[in-house]
Amino acid sequence: MLHSRLLADVKGRLRIRSHLARQCLAEFLGVFVRMLLTQGAGAQAVTSGETKGNFFTMFLAGSLAVTIAIYVGGNVSGAHLNPAFSLAMCLLGRLPWARLPIYCLVQLLSAFCASGATYAVYYDALQNHTGGNLTVTGPKETASLFATYPAPYLSLNNGFLDQVLGTGVLIVGILAILGTRNKGVPAGLEPVAVGLAPGANCGFPLNPARDLGPRLFTYVAGRGPEVFSAGNGWWWVPVVAPLVGATLGTATYQLLVALHHPEEKSEPAQDLEFAQHTAGLETPASALLPQREL
Protein backbone atom coordinates (compact mmCIF):
# COMPACT_ATOMS: atom_id res chain seq x y z
CA MET A 1 0.00 0.00 0.00
CA LEU A 2 2.81 2.40 0.92
CA HIS A 3 4.61 1.52 -2.30
CA SER A 4 1.49 2.26 -4.36
CA ARG A 5 0.97 5.59 -2.62
CA LEU A 6 4.62 6.49 -3.21
CA LEU A 7 4.35 5.68 -6.92
CA ALA A 8 1.13 7.68 -7.16
CA ASP A 9 2.79 10.63 -5.46
CA VAL A 10 5.80 10.49 -7.79
CA LYS A 11 3.51 10.26 -10.80
CA GLY A 12 1.48 13.20 -9.56
CA ARG A 13 4.60 15.32 -9.19
CA LEU A 14 6.24 14.35 -12.47
CA ARG A 15 3.22 14.13 -14.75
CA ILE A 16 3.11 17.02 -17.21
CA ARG A 17 -0.28 18.69 -17.27
CA SER A 18 0.13 20.41 -20.64
CA HIS A 19 -1.34 18.31 -23.41
CA LEU A 20 0.89 19.97 -26.02
CA ALA A 21 4.02 19.33 -23.94
CA ARG A 22 3.12 15.63 -23.65
CA GLN A 23 2.62 15.47 -27.41
CA CYS A 24 6.00 17.08 -28.01
CA LEU A 25 7.78 14.65 -25.69
CA ALA A 26 6.13 11.64 -27.34
CA GLU A 27 6.93 12.95 -30.81
CA PHE A 28 10.54 13.61 -29.81
CA LEU A 29 11.00 10.09 -28.43
CA GLY A 30 9.30 8.47 -31.40
CA VAL A 31 11.53 10.24 -33.92
CA PHE A 32 14.61 9.59 -31.78
CA VAL A 33 13.93 5.83 -31.63
CA ARG A 34 13.24 5.68 -35.34
CA MET A 35 16.39 7.56 -36.30
CA LEU A 36 18.68 5.75 -33.88
CA LEU A 37 17.62 2.32 -35.10
CA THR A 38 17.78 3.30 -38.77
CA GLN A 39 21.12 5.05 -38.63
CA GLY A 40 22.59 2.42 -36.33
CA ALA A 41 21.80 -0.34 -38.82
CA GLY A 42 23.41 1.66 -41.60
CA ALA A 43 26.50 2.46 -39.57
CA GLN A 44 26.95 -1.18 -38.59
CA ALA A 45 26.72 -2.37 -42.18
CA VAL A 46 28.99 0.28 -43.68
CA THR A 47 31.72 0.32 -41.05
CA SER A 48 31.92 -3.48 -41.08
CA GLY A 49 32.34 -3.61 -44.85
CA GLU A 50 28.90 -5.25 -45.03
CA THR A 51 30.08 -8.26 -43.08
CA LYS A 52 27.55 -7.42 -40.35
CA GLY A 53 24.75 -6.07 -42.46
CA ASN A 54 23.74 -5.11 -45.99
CA PHE A 55 21.07 -3.21 -47.95
CA PHE A 56 18.38 -5.68 -46.90
CA THR A 57 19.13 -5.45 -43.18
CA MET A 58 19.24 -1.63 -43.39
CA PHE A 59 15.90 -1.57 -45.20
CA LEU A 60 14.38 -3.99 -42.69
CA ALA A 61 15.73 -1.97 -39.76
CA GLY A 62 14.17 1.17 -41.23
CA SER A 63 10.78 -0.49 -41.54
CA LEU A 64 10.91 -1.93 -38.03
CA ALA A 65 12.09 1.42 -36.68
CA VAL A 66 9.01 3.16 -38.08
CA THR A 67 6.74 0.49 -36.59
CA ILE A 68 8.32 0.74 -33.13
CA ALA A 69 8.30 4.54 -33.23
CA ILE A 70 4.58 4.61 -34.01
CA TYR A 71 3.90 2.30 -31.07
CA VAL A 72 5.98 4.62 -28.85
CA GLY A 73 3.97 7.77 -29.42
CA GLY A 74 0.85 6.84 -31.34
CA ASN A 75 -1.73 7.38 -28.62
CA VAL A 76 -0.14 10.60 -27.38
CA SER A 77 1.09 12.67 -30.31
CA GLY A 78 -0.23 10.57 -33.17
CA ALA A 79 3.39 9.56 -33.91
CA HIS A 80 3.59 11.72 -36.99
CA LEU A 81 7.41 11.39 -37.13
CA ASN A 82 7.38 13.46 -40.31
CA PRO A 83 6.54 17.10 -41.13
CA ALA A 84 4.95 15.90 -44.37
CA PHE A 85 2.48 13.73 -42.45
CA SER A 86 1.84 16.54 -39.96
CA LEU A 87 1.02 18.78 -42.93
CA ALA A 88 -1.40 16.14 -44.25
CA MET A 89 -3.13 16.02 -40.87
CA CYS A 90 -3.48 19.81 -40.92
CA LEU A 91 -4.99 19.69 -44.40
CA LEU A 92 -7.53 17.16 -43.14
CA GLY A 93 -8.35 19.21 -40.05
CA ARG A 94 -6.95 16.64 -37.67
CA LEU A 95 -4.12 18.83 -36.37
CA PRO A 96 -4.45 22.56 -35.67
CA TRP A 97 -2.31 24.65 -38.02
CA ALA A 98 -0.80 26.44 -35.03
CA ARG A 99 0.78 23.15 -33.96
CA LEU A 100 2.38 22.38 -37.32
CA PRO A 101 5.54 24.48 -36.75
CA ILE A 102 5.84 23.07 -33.21
CA TYR A 103 5.62 19.47 -34.41
CA CYS A 104 8.09 20.18 -37.22
CA LEU A 105 10.58 21.80 -34.83
CA VAL A 106 10.38 18.90 -32.37
CA GLN A 107 10.85 16.36 -35.16
CA LEU A 108 13.83 18.28 -36.52
CA LEU A 109 15.44 18.62 -33.09
CA SER A 110 14.93 14.94 -32.34
CA ALA A 111 16.49 13.88 -35.65
CA PHE A 112 19.47 16.12 -34.90
CA CYS A 113 19.92 14.63 -31.42
CA ALA A 114 19.49 11.05 -32.65
CA SER A 115 22.24 11.66 -35.21
CA GLY A 116 24.49 12.83 -32.41
CA ALA A 117 23.73 9.68 -30.44
CA THR A 118 24.49 7.47 -33.45
CA TYR A 119 27.75 9.32 -34.06
CA ALA A 120 28.77 8.86 -30.43
CA VAL A 121 27.94 5.15 -30.34
CA TYR A 122 29.74 4.41 -33.61
CA TYR A 123 32.51 6.99 -33.23
CA ASP A 124 35.36 4.48 -33.06
CA ALA A 125 33.96 2.42 -35.93
CA LEU A 126 33.51 5.53 -38.08
CA GLN A 127 37.03 6.74 -37.34
CA ASN A 128 38.45 3.33 -38.20
CA HIS A 129 36.44 3.09 -41.41
CA THR A 130 37.31 6.60 -42.66
CA GLY A 131 40.81 6.87 -41.25
CA GLY A 132 39.67 10.00 -39.47
CA ASN A 133 38.74 11.81 -42.71
CA LEU A 134 35.12 12.95 -42.55
CA THR A 135 34.15 13.32 -46.20
CA VAL A 136 30.87 13.77 -48.02
CA THR A 137 31.93 12.07 -51.24
CA GLY A 138 34.33 9.30 -52.15
CA PRO A 139 34.62 5.58 -51.39
CA LYS A 140 34.99 6.12 -47.63
CA GLU A 141 32.31 8.77 -47.16
CA THR A 142 29.93 8.30 -44.26
CA ALA A 143 27.77 11.42 -44.63
CA SER A 144 25.09 9.34 -46.36
CA LEU A 145 24.64 7.35 -43.16
CA PHE A 146 22.97 10.43 -41.73
CA ALA A 147 21.41 12.40 -44.60
CA THR A 148 20.54 11.42 -48.16
CA TYR A 149 22.50 12.24 -51.30
CA PRO A 150 21.46 11.59 -54.91
CA ALA A 151 22.94 8.91 -57.11
CA PRO A 152 25.56 10.36 -59.52
CA TYR A 153 23.20 10.04 -62.48
CA LEU A 154 20.22 11.73 -60.80
CA SER A 155 19.23 15.27 -61.74
CA LEU A 156 17.54 17.65 -59.32
CA ASN A 157 14.37 17.59 -61.41
CA ASN A 158 14.17 13.80 -61.43
CA GLY A 159 15.06 13.68 -57.73
CA PHE A 160 12.33 16.17 -56.93
CA LEU A 161 9.80 14.06 -58.84
CA ASP A 162 11.06 10.95 -57.02
CA GLN A 163 10.42 12.53 -53.62
CA VAL A 164 7.07 14.08 -54.56
CA LEU A 165 5.71 10.83 -55.98
CA GLY A 166 7.18 8.68 -53.21
CA THR A 167 5.73 10.85 -50.45
CA GLY A 168 2.40 11.15 -52.23
CA VAL A 169 2.06 7.37 -52.50
CA LEU A 170 3.16 7.00 -48.87
CA ILE A 171 0.48 9.44 -47.68
CA VAL A 172 -2.20 7.77 -49.80
CA GLY A 173 -1.25 4.41 -48.32
CA ILE A 174 -1.33 5.68 -44.74
CA LEU A 175 -4.70 7.39 -45.21
CA ALA A 176 -6.07 4.21 -46.76
CA ILE A 177 -4.82 2.13 -43.84
CA LEU A 178 -6.23 4.54 -41.27
CA GLY A 179 -9.52 5.19 -43.03
CA THR A 180 -12.23 3.76 -40.80
CA ARG A 181 -14.50 3.00 -43.76
CA ASN A 182 -11.96 1.12 -45.83
CA LYS A 183 -11.05 -2.53 -45.45
CA GLY A 184 -9.55 -2.14 -42.01
CA VAL A 185 -6.34 -3.36 -40.45
CA PRO A 186 -6.83 -5.34 -37.21
CA ALA A 187 -6.79 -3.00 -34.23
CA GLY A 188 -3.31 -2.47 -32.87
CA LEU A 189 -1.59 -3.64 -36.05
CA GLU A 190 -1.80 -0.33 -37.90
CA PRO A 191 1.89 0.48 -37.26
CA VAL A 192 2.94 -2.84 -38.79
CA ALA A 193 1.14 -1.90 -42.00
CA VAL A 194 3.05 1.38 -42.30
CA GLY A 195 6.68 0.91 -43.22
CA LEU A 196 7.82 0.42 -46.79
CA ALA A 197 8.84 3.27 -49.10
CA PRO A 198 10.53 3.45 -52.54
CA GLY A 199 14.07 4.76 -52.55
CA ALA A 200 16.67 3.42 -54.98
CA ASN A 201 17.37 6.81 -56.56
CA CYS A 202 18.38 8.79 -53.48
CA GLY A 203 17.63 6.75 -50.41
CA PHE A 204 14.20 7.16 -48.93
CA PRO A 205 13.93 10.37 -46.96
CA LEU A 206 10.30 11.29 -47.82
CA ASN A 207 10.65 13.26 -44.61
CA PRO A 208 12.11 16.78 -44.24
CA ALA A 209 13.08 16.35 -40.58
CA ARG A 210 14.67 12.94 -41.14
CA ASP A 211 16.97 14.50 -43.74
CA LEU A 212 17.59 18.09 -42.61
CA GLY A 213 18.17 17.29 -38.92
CA PRO A 214 21.00 14.82 -39.56
CA ARG A 215 22.41 17.05 -42.30
CA LEU A 216 22.68 19.91 -39.82
CA PHE A 217 24.40 17.58 -37.38
CA THR A 218 26.98 16.48 -39.95
CA TYR A 219 27.60 20.14 -40.75
CA VAL A 220 28.50 21.01 -37.15
CA ALA A 221 30.25 17.67 -36.55
CA GLY A 222 33.06 18.39 -39.00
CA ARG A 223 31.89 17.91 -42.56
CA GLY A 224 31.20 21.58 -43.11
CA PRO A 225 29.24 23.32 -45.90
CA GLU A 226 29.84 20.52 -48.40
CA VAL A 227 26.82 18.70 -46.93
CA PHE A 228 24.69 21.47 -48.48
CA SER A 229 26.59 21.91 -51.76
CA ALA A 230 26.97 18.21 -52.67
CA GLY A 231 24.77 16.83 -55.42
CA ASN A 232 24.36 20.25 -57.06
CA GLY A 233 22.82 21.64 -53.89
CA TRP A 234 20.59 18.62 -53.36
CA TRP A 235 19.76 19.39 -49.71
CA TRP A 236 16.56 21.35 -50.37
CA VAL A 237 14.94 18.60 -52.44
CA PRO A 238 14.16 16.20 -49.53
CA VAL A 239 12.93 19.20 -47.55
CA VAL A 240 10.53 20.74 -50.06
CA ALA A 241 9.47 17.82 -52.26
CA PRO A 242 7.90 15.70 -49.46
CA LEU A 243 5.71 18.64 -48.45
CA VAL A 244 4.50 18.98 -52.03
CA GLY A 245 3.99 15.22 -52.22
CA ALA A 246 2.02 15.17 -48.96
CA THR A 247 -0.29 17.89 -50.27
CA LEU A 248 -0.88 16.10 -53.56
CA GLY A 249 -1.28 12.71 -51.88
CA THR A 250 -3.84 14.03 -49.42
CA ALA A 251 -5.81 15.75 -52.18
CA THR A 252 -5.67 12.67 -54.39
CA TYR A 253 -6.98 10.34 -51.70
CA GLN A 254 -9.76 12.71 -50.72
CA LEU A 255 -10.87 13.38 -54.31
CA LEU A 256 -10.69 9.80 -55.55
CA VAL A 257 -11.71 7.79 -52.45
CA ALA A 258 -12.73 9.50 -49.22
CA LEU A 259 -15.28 11.92 -50.65
CA HIS A 260 -17.19 9.11 -52.33
CA HIS A 261 -17.96 6.98 -49.28
CA PRO A 262 -21.71 6.74 -48.52
CA GLU A 263 -22.89 9.07 -45.80
CA GLU A 264 -23.01 7.56 -42.32
CA LYS A 265 -24.52 8.71 -39.08
CA SER A 266 -22.13 10.24 -36.61
CA GLU A 267 -20.86 7.75 -34.06
CA PRO A 268 -20.68 8.50 -30.31
CA ALA A 269 -16.88 8.54 -30.43
CA GLN A 270 -17.02 11.17 -33.16
CA ASP A 271 -19.49 13.26 -31.16
CA LEU A 272 -17.25 13.04 -28.09
CA GLU A 273 -14.20 14.17 -30.07
CA PHE A 274 -16.13 17.09 -31.54
CA ALA A 275 -17.36 18.12 -28.12
CA GLN A 276 -13.85 17.93 -26.69
CA HIS A 277 -12.48 19.95 -29.57
CA THR A 278 -15.04 22.72 -29.24
CA ALA A 279 -14.51 22.80 -25.48
CA GLY A 280 -10.77 23.28 -25.99
CA LEU A 281 -9.98 19.80 -24.67
CA GLU A 282 -8.58 18.47 -27.90
CA THR A 283 -7.68 14.81 -28.07
CA PRO A 284 -4.40 13.72 -29.71
CA ALA A 285 -4.46 13.79 -33.50
CA SER A 286 -3.55 10.13 -33.48
CA ALA A 287 -2.24 8.74 -36.69
CA LEU A 288 -3.06 5.24 -35.47
CA LEU A 289 -6.47 5.34 -33.83
CA PRO A 290 -8.51 7.86 -35.81
CA GLN A 291 -11.87 8.84 -34.37
CA ARG A 292 -13.37 9.86 -37.66
CA GLU A 293 -13.07 9.22 -41.37
CA LEU A 294 -9.88 10.45 -42.99
JSON list of C-alpha atoms in Angstrom, two decimals, residues 172-282:
[
{"chain": "A", "resi": 172, "resn": "VAL", "atom": "CA", "xyz": [-2.20, 7.77, -49.80]},
{"chain": "A", "resi": 173, "resn": "GLY", "atom": "CA", "xyz": [-1.25, 4.41, -48.32]},
{"chain": "A", "resi": 174, "resn": "ILE", "atom": "CA", "xyz": [-1.33, 5.68, -44.74]},
{"chain": "A", "resi": 175, "resn": "LEU", "atom": "CA", "xyz": [-4.70, 7.39, -45.21]},
{"chain": "A", "resi": 176, "resn": "ALA", "atom": "CA", "xyz": [-6.07, 4.21, -46.76]},
{"chain": "A", "resi": 177, "resn": "ILE", "atom": "CA", "xyz": [-4.82, 2.13, -43.84]},
{"chain": "A", "resi": 178, "resn": "LEU", "atom": "CA", "xyz": [-6.23, 4.54, -41.27]},
{"chain": "A", "resi": 179, "resn": "GLY", "atom": "CA", "xyz": [-9.52, 5.19, -43.03]},
{"chain": "A", "resi": 180, "resn": "THR", "atom": "CA", "xyz": [-12.23, 3.76, -40.80]},
{"chain": "A", "resi": 181, "resn": "ARG", "atom": "CA", "xyz": [-14.50, 3.00, -43.76]},
{"chain": "A", "resi": 182, "resn": "ASN", "atom": "CA", "xyz": [-11.96, 1.12, -45.83]},
{"chain": "A", "resi": 183, "resn": "LYS", "atom": "CA", "xyz": [-11.05, -2.53, -45.45]},
{"chain": "A", "resi": 184, "resn": "GLY", "atom": "CA", "xyz": [-9.55, -2.14, -42.01]},
{"chain": "A", "resi": 185, "resn": "VAL", "atom": "CA", "xyz": [-6.34, -3.36, -40.45]},
{"chain": "A", "resi": 186, "resn": "PRO", "atom": "CA", "xyz": [-6.83, -5.34, -37.21]},
{"chain": "A", "resi": 187, "resn": "ALA", "atom": "CA", "xyz": [-6.79, -3.00, -34.23]},
{"chain": "A", "resi": 188, "resn": "GLY", "atom": "CA", "xyz": [-3.31, -2.47, -32.87]},
{"chain": "A", "resi": 189, "resn": "LEU", "atom": "CA", "xyz": [-1.59, -3.64, -36.05]},
{"chain": "A", "resi": 190, "resn": "GLU", "atom": "CA", "xyz": [-1.80, -0.33, -37.90]},
{"chain": "A", "resi": 191, "resn": "PRO", "atom": "CA", "xyz": [1.89, 0.48, -37.26]},
{"chain": "A", "resi": 192, "resn": "VAL", "atom": "CA", "xyz": [2.94, -2.84, -38.79]},
{"chain": "A", "resi": 193, "resn": "ALA", "atom": "CA", "xyz": [1.14, -1.90, -42.00]},
{"chain": "A", "resi": 194, "resn": "VAL", "atom": "CA", "xyz": [3.05, 1.38, -42.30]},
{"chain": "A", "resi": 195, "resn": "GLY", "atom": "CA", "xyz": [6.68, 0.91, -43.22]},
{"chain": "A", "resi": 196, "resn": "LEU", "atom": "CA", "xyz": [7.82, 0.42, -46.79]},
{"chain": "A", "resi": 197, "resn": "ALA", "atom": "CA", "xyz": [8.84, 3.27, -49.10]},
{"chain": "A", "resi": 198, "resn": "PRO", "atom": "CA", "xyz": [10.53, 3.45, -52.54]},
{"chain": "A", "resi": 199, "resn": "GLY", "atom": "CA", "xyz": [14.07, 4.76, -52.55]},
{"chain": "A", "resi": 200, "resn": "ALA", "atom": "CA", "xyz": [16.67, 3.42, -54.98]},
{"chain": "A", "resi": 201, "resn": "ASN", "atom": "CA", "xyz": [17.37, 6.81, -56.56]},
{"chain": "A", "resi": 202, "resn": "CYS", "atom": "CA", "xyz": [18.38, 8.79, -53.48]},
{"chain": "A", "resi": 203, "resn": "GLY", "atom": "CA", "xyz": [17.63, 6.75, -50.41]},
{"chain": "A", "resi": 204, "resn": "PHE", "atom": "CA", "xyz": [14.20, 7.16, -48.93]},
{"chain": "A", "resi": 205, "resn": "PRO", "atom": "CA", "xyz": [13.93, 10.37, -46.96]},
{"chain": "A", "resi": 206, "resn": "LEU", "atom": "CA", "xyz": [10.30, 11.29, -47.82]},
{"chain": "A", "resi": 207, "resn": "ASN", "atom": "CA", "xyz": [10.65, 13.26, -44.61]},
{"chain": "A", "resi": 208, "resn": "PRO", "atom": "CA", "xyz": [12.11, 16.78, -44.24]},
{"chain": "A", "resi": 209, "resn": "ALA", "atom": "CA", "xyz": [13.08, 16.35, -40.58]},
{"chain": "A", "resi": 210, "resn": "ARG", "atom": "CA", "xyz": [14.67, 12.94, -41.14]},
{"chain": "A", "resi": 211, "resn": "ASP", "atom": "CA", "xyz": [16.97, 14.50, -43.74]},
{"chain": "A", "resi": 212, "resn": "LEU", "atom": "CA", "xyz": [17.59, 18.09, -42.61]},
{"chain": "A", "resi": 213, "resn": "GLY", "atom": "CA", "xyz": [18.17, 17.29, -38.92]},
{"chain": "A", "resi": 214, "resn": "PRO", "atom": "CA", "xyz": [21.00, 14.82, -39.56]},
{"chain": "A", "resi": 215, "resn": "ARG", "atom": "CA", "xyz": [22.41, 17.05, -42.30]},
{"chain": "A", "resi": 216, "resn": "LEU", "atom": "CA", "xyz": [22.68, 19.91, -39.82]},
{"chain": "A", "resi": 217, "resn": "PHE", "atom": "CA", "xyz": [24.40, 17.58, -37.38]},
{"chain": "A", "resi": 218, "resn": "THR", "atom": "CA", "xyz": [26.98, 16.48, -39.95]},
{"chain": "A", "resi": 219, "resn": "TYR", "atom": "CA", "xyz": [27.60, 20.14, -40.75]},
{"chain": "A", "resi": 220, "resn": "VAL", "atom": "CA", "xyz": [28.50, 21.01, -37.15]},
{"chain": "A", "resi": 221, "resn": "ALA", "atom": "CA", "xyz": [30.25, 17.67, -36.55]},
{"chain": "A", "resi": 222, "resn": "GLY", "atom": "CA", "xyz": [33.06, 18.39, -39.00]},
{"chain": "A", "resi": 223, "resn": "ARG", "atom": "CA", "xyz": [31.89, 17.91, -42.56]},
{"chain": "A", "resi": 224, "resn": "GLY", "atom": "CA", "xyz": [31.20, 21.58, -43.11]},
{"chain": "A", "resi": 225, "resn": "PRO", "atom": "CA", "xyz": [29.24, 23.32, -45.90]},
{"chain": "A", "resi": 226, "resn": "GLU", "atom": "CA", "xyz": [29.84, 20.52, -48.40]},
{"chain": "A", "resi": 227, "resn": "VAL", "atom": "CA", "xyz": [26.82, 18.70, -46.93]},
{"chain": "A", "resi": 228, "resn": "PHE", "atom": "CA", "xyz": [24.69, 21.47, -48.48]},
{"chain": "A", "resi": 229, "resn": "SER", "atom": "CA", "xyz": [26.59, 21.91, -51.76]},
{"chain": "A", "resi": 230, "resn": "ALA", "atom": "CA", "xyz": [26.97, 18.21, -52.67]},
{"chain": "A", "resi": 231, "resn": "GLY", "atom": "CA", "xyz": [24.77, 16.83, -55.42]},
{"chain": "A", "resi": 232, "resn": "ASN", "atom": "CA", "xyz": [24.36, 20.25, -57.06]},
{"chain": "A", "resi": 233, "resn": "GLY", "atom": "CA", "xyz": [22.82, 21.64, -53.89]},
{"chain": "A", "resi": 234, "resn": "TRP", "atom": "CA", "xyz": [20.59, 18.62, -53.36]},
{"chain": "A", "resi": 235, "resn": "TRP", "atom": "CA", "xyz": [19.76, 19.39, -49.71]},
{"chain": "A", "resi": 236, "resn": "TRP", "atom": "CA", "xyz": [16.56, 21.35, -50.37]},
{"chain": "A", "resi": 237, "resn": "VAL", "atom": "CA", "xyz": [14.94, 18.60, -52.44]},
{"chain": "A", "resi": 238, "resn": "PRO", "atom": "CA", "xyz": [14.16, 16.20, -49.53]},
{"chain": "A", "resi": 239, "resn": "VAL", "atom": "CA", "xyz": [12.93, 19.20, -47.55]},
{"chain": "A", "resi": 240, "resn": "VAL", "atom": "CA", "xyz": [10.53, 20.74, -50.06]},
{"chain": "A", "resi": 241, "resn": "ALA", "atom": "CA", "xyz": [9.47, 17.82, -52.26]},
{"chain": "A", "resi": 242, "resn": "PRO", "atom": "CA", "xyz": [7.90, 15.70, -49.46]},
{"chain": "A", "resi": 243, "resn": "LEU", "atom": "CA", "xyz": [5.71, 18.64, -48.45]},
{"chain": "A", "resi": 244, "resn": "VAL", "atom": "CA", "xyz": [4.50, 18.98, -52.03]},
{"chain": "A", "resi": 245, "resn": "GLY", "atom": "CA", "xyz": [3.99, 15.22, -52.22]},
{"chain": "A", "resi": 246, "resn": "ALA", "atom": "CA", "xyz": [2.02, 15.17, -48.96]},
{"chain": "A", "resi": 247, "resn": "THR", "atom": "CA", "xyz": [-0.29, 17.89, -50.27]},
{"chain": "A", "resi": 248, "resn": "LEU", "atom": "CA", "xyz": [-0.88, 16.10, -53.56]},
{"chain": "A", "resi": 249, "resn": "GLY", "atom": "CA", "xyz": [-1.28, 12.71, -51.88]},
{"chain": "A", "resi": 250, "resn": "THR", "atom": "CA", "xyz": [-3.84, 14.03, -49.42]},
{"chain": "A", "resi": 251, "resn": "ALA", "atom": "CA", "xyz": [-5.81, 15.75, -52.18]},
{"chain": "A", "resi": 252, "resn": "THR", "atom": "CA", "xyz": [-5.67, 12.67, -54.39]},
{"chain": "A", "resi": 253, "resn": "TYR", "atom": "CA", "xyz": [-6.98, 10.34, -51.70]},
{"chain": "A", "resi": 254, "resn": "GLN", "atom": "CA", "xyz": [-9.76, 12.71, -50.72]},
{"chain": "A", "resi": 255, "resn": "LEU", "atom": "CA", "xyz": [-10.87, 13.38, -54.31]},
{"chain": "A", "resi": 256, "resn": "LEU", "atom": "CA", "xyz": [-10.69, 9.80, -55.55]},
{"chain": "A", "resi": 257, "resn": "VAL", "atom": "CA", "xyz": [-11.71, 7.79, -52.45]},
{"chain": "A", "resi": 258, "resn": "ALA", "atom": "CA", "xyz": [-12.73, 9.50, -49.22]},
{"chain": "A", "resi": 259, "resn": "LEU", "atom": "CA", "xyz": [-15.28, 11.92, -50.65]},
{"chain": "A", "resi": 260, "resn": "HIS", "atom": "CA", "xyz": [-17.19, 9.11, -52.33]},
{"chain": "A", "resi": 261, "resn": "HIS", "atom": "CA", "xyz": [-17.96, 6.98, -49.28]},
{"chain": "A", "resi": 262, "resn": "PRO", "atom": "CA", "xyz": [-21.71, 6.74, -48.52]},
{"chain": "A", "resi": 263, "resn": "GLU", "atom": "CA", "xyz": [-22.89, 9.07, -45.80]},
{"chain": "A", "resi": 264, "resn": "GLU", "atom": "CA", "xyz": [-23.01, 7.56, -42.32]},
{"chain": "A", "resi": 265, "resn": "LYS", "atom": "CA", "xyz": [-24.52, 8.71, -39.08]},
{"chain": "A", "resi": 266, "resn": "SER", "atom": "CA", "xyz": [-22.13, 10.24, -36.61]},
{"chain": "A", "resi": 267, "resn": "GLU", "atom": "CA", "xyz": [-20.86, 7.75, -34.06]},
{"chain": "A", "resi": 268, "resn": "PRO", "atom": "CA", "xyz": [-20.68, 8.50, -30.31]},
{"chain": "A", "resi": 269, "resn": "ALA", "atom": "CA", "xyz": [-16.88, 8.54, -30.43]},
{"chain": "A", "resi": 270, "resn": "GLN", "atom": "CA", "xyz": [-17.02, 11.17, -33.16]},
{"chain": "A", "resi": 271, "resn": "ASP", "atom": "CA", "xyz": [-19.49, 13.26, -31.16]},
{"chain": "A", "resi": 272, "resn": "LEU", "atom": "CA", "xyz": [-17.25, 13.04, -28.09]},
{"chain": "A", "resi": 273, "resn": "GLU", "atom": "CA", "xyz": [-14.20, 14.17, -30.07]},
{"chain": "A", "resi": 274, "resn": "PHE", "atom": "CA", "xyz": [-16.13, 17.09, -31.54]},
{"chain": "A", "resi": 275, "resn": "ALA", "atom": "CA", "xyz": [-17.36, 18.12, -28.12]},
{"chain": "A", "resi": 276, "resn": "GLN", "atom": "CA", "xyz": [-13.85, 17.93, -26.69]},
{"chain": "A", "resi": 277, "resn": "HIS", "atom": "CA", "xyz": [-12.48, 19.95, -29.57]},
{"chain": "A", "resi": 278, "resn": "THR", "atom": "CA", "xyz": [-15.04, 22.72, -29.24]},
{"chain": "A", "resi": 279, "resn": "ALA", "atom": "CA", "xyz": [-14.51, 22.80, -25.48]},
{"chain": "A", "resi": 280, "resn": "GLY", "atom": "CA", "xyz": [-10.77, 23.28, -25.99]},
{"chain": "A", "resi": 281, "resn": "LEU", "atom": "CA", "xyz": [-9.98, 19.80, -24.67]},
{"chain": "A", "resi": 282, "resn": "GLU", "atom": "CA", "xyz": [-8.58, 18.47, -27.90]}
]
